[in-house]
Tab-separated table of C-alpha atoms in Angstrom:
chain	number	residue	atom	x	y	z
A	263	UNK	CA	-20.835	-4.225	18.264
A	264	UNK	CA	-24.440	-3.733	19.368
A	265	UNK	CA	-27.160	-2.325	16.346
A	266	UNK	CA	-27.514	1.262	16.843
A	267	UNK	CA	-30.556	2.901	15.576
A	268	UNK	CA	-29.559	6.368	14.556
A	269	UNK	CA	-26.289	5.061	12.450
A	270	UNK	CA	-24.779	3.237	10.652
A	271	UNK	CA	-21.993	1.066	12.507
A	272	UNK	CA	-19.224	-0.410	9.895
A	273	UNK	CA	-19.042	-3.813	11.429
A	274	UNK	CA	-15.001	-5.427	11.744
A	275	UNK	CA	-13.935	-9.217	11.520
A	276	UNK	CA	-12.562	-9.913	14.109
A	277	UNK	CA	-8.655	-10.773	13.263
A	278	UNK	CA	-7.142	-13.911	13.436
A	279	UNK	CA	-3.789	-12.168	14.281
A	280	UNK	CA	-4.144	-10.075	17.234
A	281	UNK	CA	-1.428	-7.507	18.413
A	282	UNK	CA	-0.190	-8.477	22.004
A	283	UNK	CA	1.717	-6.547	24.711
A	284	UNK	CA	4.874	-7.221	22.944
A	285	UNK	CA	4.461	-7.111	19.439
A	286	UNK	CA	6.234	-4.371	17.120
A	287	UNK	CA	4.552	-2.004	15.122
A	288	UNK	CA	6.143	-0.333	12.575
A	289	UNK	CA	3.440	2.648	11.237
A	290	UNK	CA	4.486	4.458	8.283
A	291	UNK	CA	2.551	5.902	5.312
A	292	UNK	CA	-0.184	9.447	5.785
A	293	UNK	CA	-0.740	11.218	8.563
A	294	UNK	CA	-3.754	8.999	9.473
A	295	UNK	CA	-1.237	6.509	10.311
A	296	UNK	CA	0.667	8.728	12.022
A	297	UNK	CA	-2.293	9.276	14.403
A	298	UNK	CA	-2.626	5.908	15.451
A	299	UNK	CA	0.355	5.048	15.576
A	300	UNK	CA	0.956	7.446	17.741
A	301	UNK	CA	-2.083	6.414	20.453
A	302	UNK	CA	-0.120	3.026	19.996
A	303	UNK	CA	3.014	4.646	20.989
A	304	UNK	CA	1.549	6.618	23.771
A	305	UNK	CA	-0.203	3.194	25.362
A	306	UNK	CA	3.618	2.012	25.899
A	307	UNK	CA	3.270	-0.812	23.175
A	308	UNK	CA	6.749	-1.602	20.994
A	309	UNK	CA	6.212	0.989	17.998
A	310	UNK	CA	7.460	2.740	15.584
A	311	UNK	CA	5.862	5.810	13.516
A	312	UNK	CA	6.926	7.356	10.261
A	313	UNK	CA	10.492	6.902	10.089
A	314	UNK	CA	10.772	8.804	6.753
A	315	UNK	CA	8.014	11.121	7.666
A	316	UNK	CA	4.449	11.303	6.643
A	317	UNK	CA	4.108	9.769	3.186
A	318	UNK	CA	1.027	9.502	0.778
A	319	UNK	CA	1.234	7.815	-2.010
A	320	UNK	CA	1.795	3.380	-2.324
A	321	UNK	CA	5.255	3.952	-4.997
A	322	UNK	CA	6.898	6.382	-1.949
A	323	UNK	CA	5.543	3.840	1.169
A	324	UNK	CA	7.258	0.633	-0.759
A	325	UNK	CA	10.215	3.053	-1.831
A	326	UNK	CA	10.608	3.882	2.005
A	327	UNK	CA	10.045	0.052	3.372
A	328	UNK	CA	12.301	-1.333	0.802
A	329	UNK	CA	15.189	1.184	1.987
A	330	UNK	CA	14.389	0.268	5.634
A	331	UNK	CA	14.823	-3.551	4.425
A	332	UNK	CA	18.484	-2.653	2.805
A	333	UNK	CA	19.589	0.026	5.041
A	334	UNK	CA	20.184	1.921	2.362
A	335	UNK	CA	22.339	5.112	3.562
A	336	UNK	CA	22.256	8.059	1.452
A	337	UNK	CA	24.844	10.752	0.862
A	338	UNK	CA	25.461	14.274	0.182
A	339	UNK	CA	24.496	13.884	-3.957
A	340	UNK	CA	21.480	12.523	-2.852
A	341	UNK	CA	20.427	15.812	-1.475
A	342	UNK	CA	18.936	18.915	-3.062
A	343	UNK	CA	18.938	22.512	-1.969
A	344	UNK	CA	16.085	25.217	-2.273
A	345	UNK	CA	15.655	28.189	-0.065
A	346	UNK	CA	18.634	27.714	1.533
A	347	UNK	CA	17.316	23.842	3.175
A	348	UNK	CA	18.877	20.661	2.278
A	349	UNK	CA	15.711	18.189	1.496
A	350	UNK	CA	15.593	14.658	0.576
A	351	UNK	CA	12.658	13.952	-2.294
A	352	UNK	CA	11.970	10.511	-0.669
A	353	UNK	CA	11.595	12.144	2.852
A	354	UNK	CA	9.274	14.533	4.694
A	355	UNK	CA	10.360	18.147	5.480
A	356	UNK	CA	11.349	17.478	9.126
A	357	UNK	CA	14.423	15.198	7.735
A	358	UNK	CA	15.313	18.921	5.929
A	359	UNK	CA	18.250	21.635	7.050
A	360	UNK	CA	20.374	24.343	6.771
A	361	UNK	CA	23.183	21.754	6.943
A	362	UNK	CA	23.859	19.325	4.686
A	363	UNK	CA	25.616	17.139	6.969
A	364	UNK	CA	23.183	16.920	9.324
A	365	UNK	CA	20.158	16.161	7.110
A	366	UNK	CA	22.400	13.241	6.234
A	367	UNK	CA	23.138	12.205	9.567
A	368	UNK	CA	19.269	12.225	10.505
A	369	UNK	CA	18.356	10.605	7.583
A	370	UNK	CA	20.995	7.461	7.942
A	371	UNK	CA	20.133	7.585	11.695
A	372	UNK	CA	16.522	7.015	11.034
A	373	UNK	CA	17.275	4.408	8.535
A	374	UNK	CA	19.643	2.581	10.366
A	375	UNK	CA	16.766	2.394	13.408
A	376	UNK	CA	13.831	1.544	11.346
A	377	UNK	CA	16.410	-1.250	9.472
A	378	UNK	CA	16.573	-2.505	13.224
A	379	UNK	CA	12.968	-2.617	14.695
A	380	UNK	CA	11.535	-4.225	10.964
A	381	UNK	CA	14.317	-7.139	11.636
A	382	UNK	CA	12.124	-7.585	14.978
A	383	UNK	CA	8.752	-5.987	14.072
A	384	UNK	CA	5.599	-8.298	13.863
A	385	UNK	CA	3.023	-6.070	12.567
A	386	UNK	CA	3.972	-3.378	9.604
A	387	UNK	CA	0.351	-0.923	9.287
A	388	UNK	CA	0.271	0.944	6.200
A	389	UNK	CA	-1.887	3.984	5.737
A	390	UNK	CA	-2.461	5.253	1.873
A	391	UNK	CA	-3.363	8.563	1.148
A	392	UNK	CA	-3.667	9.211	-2.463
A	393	UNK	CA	-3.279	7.305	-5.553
A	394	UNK	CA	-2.070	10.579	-7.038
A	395	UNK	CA	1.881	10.760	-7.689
A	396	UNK	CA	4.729	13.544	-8.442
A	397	UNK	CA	7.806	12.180	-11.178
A	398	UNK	CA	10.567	14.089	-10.892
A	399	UNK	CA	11.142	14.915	-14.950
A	400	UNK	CA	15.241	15.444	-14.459
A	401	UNK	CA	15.841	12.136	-12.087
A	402	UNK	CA	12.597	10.181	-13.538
A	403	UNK	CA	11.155	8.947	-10.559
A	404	UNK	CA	8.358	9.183	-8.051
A	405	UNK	CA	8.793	12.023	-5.373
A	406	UNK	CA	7.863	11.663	-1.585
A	407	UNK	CA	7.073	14.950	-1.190
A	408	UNK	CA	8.228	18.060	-3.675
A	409	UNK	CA	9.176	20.410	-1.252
A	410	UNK	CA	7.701	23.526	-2.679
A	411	UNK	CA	9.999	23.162	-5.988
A	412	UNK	CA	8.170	24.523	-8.881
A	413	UNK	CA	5.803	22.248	-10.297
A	414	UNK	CA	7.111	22.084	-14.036
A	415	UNK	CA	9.958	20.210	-12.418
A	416	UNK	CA	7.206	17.626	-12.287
A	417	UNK	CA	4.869	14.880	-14.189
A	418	UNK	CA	1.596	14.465	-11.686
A	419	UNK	CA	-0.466	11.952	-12.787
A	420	UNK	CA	-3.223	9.167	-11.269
A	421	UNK	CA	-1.295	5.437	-10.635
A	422	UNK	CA	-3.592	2.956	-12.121
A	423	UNK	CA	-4.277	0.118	-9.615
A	424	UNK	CA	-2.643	-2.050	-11.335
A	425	UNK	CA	0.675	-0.591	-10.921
A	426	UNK	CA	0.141	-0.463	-6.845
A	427	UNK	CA	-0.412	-4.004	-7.073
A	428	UNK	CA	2.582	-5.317	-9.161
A	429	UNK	CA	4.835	-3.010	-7.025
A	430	UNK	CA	3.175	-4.020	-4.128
A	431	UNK	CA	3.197	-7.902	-4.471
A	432	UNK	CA	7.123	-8.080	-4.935
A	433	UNK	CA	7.837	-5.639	-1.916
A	434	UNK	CA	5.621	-8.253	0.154
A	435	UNK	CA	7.186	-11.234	-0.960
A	436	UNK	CA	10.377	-9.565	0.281
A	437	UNK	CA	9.296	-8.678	3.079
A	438	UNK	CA	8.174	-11.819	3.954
A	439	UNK	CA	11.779	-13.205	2.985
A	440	UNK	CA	13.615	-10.444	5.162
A	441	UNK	CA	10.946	-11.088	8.470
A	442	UNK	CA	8.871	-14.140	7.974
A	443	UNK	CA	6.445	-12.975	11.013
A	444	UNK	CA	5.695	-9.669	9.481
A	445	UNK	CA	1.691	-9.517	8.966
A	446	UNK	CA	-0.084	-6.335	7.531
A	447	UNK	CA	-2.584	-4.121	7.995
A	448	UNK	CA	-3.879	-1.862	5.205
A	449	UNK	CA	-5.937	1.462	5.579
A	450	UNK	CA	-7.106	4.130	3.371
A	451	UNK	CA	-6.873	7.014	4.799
A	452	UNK	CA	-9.974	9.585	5.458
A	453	UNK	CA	-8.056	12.532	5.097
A	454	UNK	CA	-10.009	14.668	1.982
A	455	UNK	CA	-7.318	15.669	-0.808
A	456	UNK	CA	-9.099	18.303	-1.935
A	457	UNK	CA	-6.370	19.790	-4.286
A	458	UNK	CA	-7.605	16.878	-6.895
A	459	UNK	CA	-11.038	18.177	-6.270
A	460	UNK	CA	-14.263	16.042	-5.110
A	461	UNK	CA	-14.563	13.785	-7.746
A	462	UNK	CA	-10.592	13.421	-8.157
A	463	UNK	CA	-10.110	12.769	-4.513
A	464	UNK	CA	-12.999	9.780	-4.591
A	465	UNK	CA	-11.120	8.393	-7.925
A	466	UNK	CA	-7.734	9.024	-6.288
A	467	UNK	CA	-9.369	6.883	-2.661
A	468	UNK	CA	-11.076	4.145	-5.598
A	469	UNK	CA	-7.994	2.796	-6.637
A	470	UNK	CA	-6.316	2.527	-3.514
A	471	UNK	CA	-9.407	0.191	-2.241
A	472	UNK	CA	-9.145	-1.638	-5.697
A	473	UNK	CA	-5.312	-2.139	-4.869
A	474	UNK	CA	-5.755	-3.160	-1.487
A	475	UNK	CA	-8.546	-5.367	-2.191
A	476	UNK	CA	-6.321	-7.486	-4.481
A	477	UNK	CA	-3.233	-7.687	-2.127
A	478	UNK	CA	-5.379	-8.810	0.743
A	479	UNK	CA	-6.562	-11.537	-1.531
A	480	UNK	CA	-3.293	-12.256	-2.893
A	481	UNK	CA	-1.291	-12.915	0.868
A	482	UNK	CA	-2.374	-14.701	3.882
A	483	UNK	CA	-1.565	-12.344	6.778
A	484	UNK	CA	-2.306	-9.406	4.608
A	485	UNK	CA	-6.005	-7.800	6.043
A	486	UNK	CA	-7.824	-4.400	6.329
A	487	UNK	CA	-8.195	-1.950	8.499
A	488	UNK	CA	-11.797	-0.021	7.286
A	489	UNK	CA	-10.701	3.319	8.907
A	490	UNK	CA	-11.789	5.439	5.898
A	491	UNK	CA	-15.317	3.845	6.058
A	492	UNK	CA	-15.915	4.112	10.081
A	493	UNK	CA	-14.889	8.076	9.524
A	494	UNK	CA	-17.294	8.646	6.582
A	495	UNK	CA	-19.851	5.790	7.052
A	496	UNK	CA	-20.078	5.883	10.773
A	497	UNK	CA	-19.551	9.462	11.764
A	498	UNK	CA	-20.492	10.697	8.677
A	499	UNK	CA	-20.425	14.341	10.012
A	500	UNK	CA	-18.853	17.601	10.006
A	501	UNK	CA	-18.135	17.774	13.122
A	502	UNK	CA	-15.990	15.195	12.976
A	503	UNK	CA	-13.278	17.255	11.057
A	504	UNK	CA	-11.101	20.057	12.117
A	505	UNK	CA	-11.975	23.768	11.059
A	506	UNK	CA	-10.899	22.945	7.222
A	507	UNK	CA	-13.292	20.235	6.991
A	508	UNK	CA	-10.689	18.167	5.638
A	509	UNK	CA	-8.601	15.750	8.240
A	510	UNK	CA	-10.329	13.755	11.211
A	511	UNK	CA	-10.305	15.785	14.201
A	512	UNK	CA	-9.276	14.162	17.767
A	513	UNK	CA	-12.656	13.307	18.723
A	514	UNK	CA	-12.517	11.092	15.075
A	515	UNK	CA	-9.216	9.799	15.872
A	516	UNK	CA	-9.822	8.626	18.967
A	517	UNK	CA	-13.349	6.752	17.782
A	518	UNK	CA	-11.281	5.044	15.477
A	519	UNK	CA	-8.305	4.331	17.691
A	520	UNK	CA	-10.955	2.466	19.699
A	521	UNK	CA	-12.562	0.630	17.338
A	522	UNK	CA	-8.945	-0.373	16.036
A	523	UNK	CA	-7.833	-1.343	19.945
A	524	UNK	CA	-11.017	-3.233	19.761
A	525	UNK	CA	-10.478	-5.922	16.966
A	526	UNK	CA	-6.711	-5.983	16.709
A	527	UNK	CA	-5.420	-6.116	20.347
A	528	UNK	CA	-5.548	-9.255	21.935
A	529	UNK	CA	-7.563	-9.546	25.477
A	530	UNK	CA	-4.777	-9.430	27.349
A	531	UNK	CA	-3.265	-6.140	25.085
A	532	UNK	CA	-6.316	-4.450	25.880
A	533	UNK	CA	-6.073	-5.295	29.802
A	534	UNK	CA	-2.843	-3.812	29.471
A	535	UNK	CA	-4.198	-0.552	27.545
A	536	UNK	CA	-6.297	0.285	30.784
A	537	UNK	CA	-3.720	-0.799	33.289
A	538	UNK	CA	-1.497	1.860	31.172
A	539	UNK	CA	-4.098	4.955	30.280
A	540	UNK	CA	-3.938	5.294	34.357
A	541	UNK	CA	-0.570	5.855	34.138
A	542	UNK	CA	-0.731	8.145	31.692
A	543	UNK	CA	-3.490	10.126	33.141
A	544	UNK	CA	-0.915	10.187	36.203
A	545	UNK	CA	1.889	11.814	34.301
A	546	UNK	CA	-0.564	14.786	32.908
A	547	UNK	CA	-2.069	15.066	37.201
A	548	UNK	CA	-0.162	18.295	38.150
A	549	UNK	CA	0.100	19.217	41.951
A	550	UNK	CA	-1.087	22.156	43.215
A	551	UNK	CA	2.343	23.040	44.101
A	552	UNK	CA	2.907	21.871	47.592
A	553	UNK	CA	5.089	18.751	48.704
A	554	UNK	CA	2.063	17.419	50.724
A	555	UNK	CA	1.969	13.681	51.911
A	556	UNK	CA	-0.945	12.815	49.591
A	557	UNK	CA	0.901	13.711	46.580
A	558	UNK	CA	4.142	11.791	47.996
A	559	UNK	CA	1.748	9.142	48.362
A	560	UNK	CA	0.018	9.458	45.431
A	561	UNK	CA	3.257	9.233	43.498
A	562	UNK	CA	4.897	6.586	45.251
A	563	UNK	CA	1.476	4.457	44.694
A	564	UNK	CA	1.819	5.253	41.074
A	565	UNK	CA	5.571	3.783	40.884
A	566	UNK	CA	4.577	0.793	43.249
A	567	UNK	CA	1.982	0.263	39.921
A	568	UNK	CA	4.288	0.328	37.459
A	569	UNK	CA	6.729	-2.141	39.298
A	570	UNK	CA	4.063	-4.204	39.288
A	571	UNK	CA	2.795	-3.731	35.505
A	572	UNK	CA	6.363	-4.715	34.304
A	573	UNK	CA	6.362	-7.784	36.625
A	574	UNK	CA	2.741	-8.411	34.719
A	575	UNK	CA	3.793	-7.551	31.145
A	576	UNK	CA	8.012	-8.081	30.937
A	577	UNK	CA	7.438	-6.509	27.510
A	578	UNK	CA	5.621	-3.677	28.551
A	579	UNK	CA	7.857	-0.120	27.520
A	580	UNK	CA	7.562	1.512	30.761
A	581	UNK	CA	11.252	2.268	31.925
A	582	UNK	CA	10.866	6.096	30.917
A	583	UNK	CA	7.636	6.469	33.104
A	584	UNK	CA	9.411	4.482	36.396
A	585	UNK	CA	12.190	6.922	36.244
A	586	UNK	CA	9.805	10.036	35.871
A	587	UNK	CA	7.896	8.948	38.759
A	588	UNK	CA	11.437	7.812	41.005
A	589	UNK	CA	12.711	11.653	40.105
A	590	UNK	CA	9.223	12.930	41.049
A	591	UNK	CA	9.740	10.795	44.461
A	592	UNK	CA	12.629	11.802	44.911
A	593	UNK	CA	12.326	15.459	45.024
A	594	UNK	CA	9.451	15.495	47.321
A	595	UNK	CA	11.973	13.551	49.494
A	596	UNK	CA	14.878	15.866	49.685
């Protein structure tokens, strides 16, 4: 990227291992990763976000990847209930209900799905949030998320870096045993914690980068992803956060969705990213309401593109978008 006098540009190696049309993605960790994961999801590529629901903390993200590996079901015991919900501590709120059996069923369901696209996934991109974790006292372990239970049912305290690392090396080595083509990406993410306060949140954000830094030396295949230092090092502005001043707004996540699409898709995954954001821009152009021949034609120009994208990229997702368009067609026909 070209020198820019009035900032500071965070400059990326290029990777040696660059995403193409059909690799899979599996995203899971904080919401940061749920962002781009999600611009990788809505660009048609093979990907998977969260399937246990926005996670912060390294002990929860290898707690939820090692499950994924084992397809490890869970049952009714494993369950809590508060406020008349049935929650899972390794899982994010949306997994929770009013009925039991069905917070089980969605929970196995995701599993059992996740368990699948890791078998065939070539890229797992994990996003830390904190280094800051919740113990359950009673069951003696790390918490995904505490879901509002009152906090002298838990230990918080600050993982050292060396505890992310020793946890982290062994779930990599396993991975690597259960999907020998899985690479990783690591990010930090630039969401501000500020419950730990400023000077908690940058010693919380320290030891993740000291953690990563040693895994990506440890593995080949194992790199970084510096999306906590274009936010604050390139932006490096207010108005780059929502109204709290505390998460990347759209305009941040975008910026670093391109800089990401940038070095980690491969020339030909970025051809494809433009032949796809005009089909995508075609599925948000509304009519004004009238059958006319130039939206017919419009349409069936649109679906004659896609025909020929799939001929282009045989991996290419685009099955759900050829039969919106054909129903679109269809009922300007009638």
């Amino acid at each position: 990227m070209a020198k820019d006098p009035f900032r500071t540009i965070v400059q990326i190696e290029k990777s040696a291992d660059l995403i193409s049309v059909d690799s899979g993605m599996l995203f899971i960790g904080s919401c940061f990763a749920g962002n781009i994961g999600q611009k990788m999801a809505d660009a048609r590529f093979f990907t998977m976000v969260n399937p246990y629901g926005v996670l912060y903390n390294p002990l929860s993200v290898a707690g939820a990847i090692e499950a994924i590996m084992e397809n490890r079901m869970v049952t009714a015991d494993d369950l809590v209930e508060r406020d008349g919900l049935w929650h899972s501590f390794m899982h994010h709120g949306r997994f929770s209900h009013p009925d039991l059996t069905t917070a089980v069923t969605r929970i196995n369901q995701s599993t059992e799905e996740a368990h699948r696209f890791l078998q065939q996934a070539e890229y797992v991109m994990v996003t830390f949030g904190t280094a800051y974790v919740y113990e359950h006292k009673l069951e003696q372990r790390v918490v995904a998320n505490c879901h509002k239970f009152p906090d002298f049912d838990f230990n918080r305290y600050l993982l050292e870096p060396e505890e992310i690392i020793e946890v982290w090396k062994d779930l990599i080595v396993r991975l690597r045993v259960f999907n020998p083509a899985i690479k990783i990406f690591f990010t930090v993410s630039p969401v501000r914690h500020w419950k730990d306060g400023a000077h908690g949140n940058q010693v919380s954000k320290s030891v993740l980068f000291l953690a990563v830094d040693k895994l990506v030396h440890l593995f080949e295949k194992v790199s970084y992803f510096p999306a906590y230092e274009i936010v604050m090092d390139e932006l490096r502005d207010y108005r780059f956060f929502d109204a709290a001043m505390m998460h990347p707004n759209e305009v941040a996540v975008d910026y670093v969705w391109q800089r990401f699409s940038q070095s980690r898709l491969s020339p030909e995954a970025q051809n494809y990213l433009q032949e796809v954001s005009k089909i995508v821009r075609a599925r948000l152009h509304r009519p004004s309401g009238y059958p006319t021949a130039s939206y017919q034609g419009f349409v069936q120009k649109t679906l004659e593109h896609l025909f020929e994208l799939s001929r282009r990229y045989p991996a290419a997702r685009l099955e759900d978008d050829k039969k919106w368009f054909q129903n679109i067609l269809d009922q300007l026909m009638d």
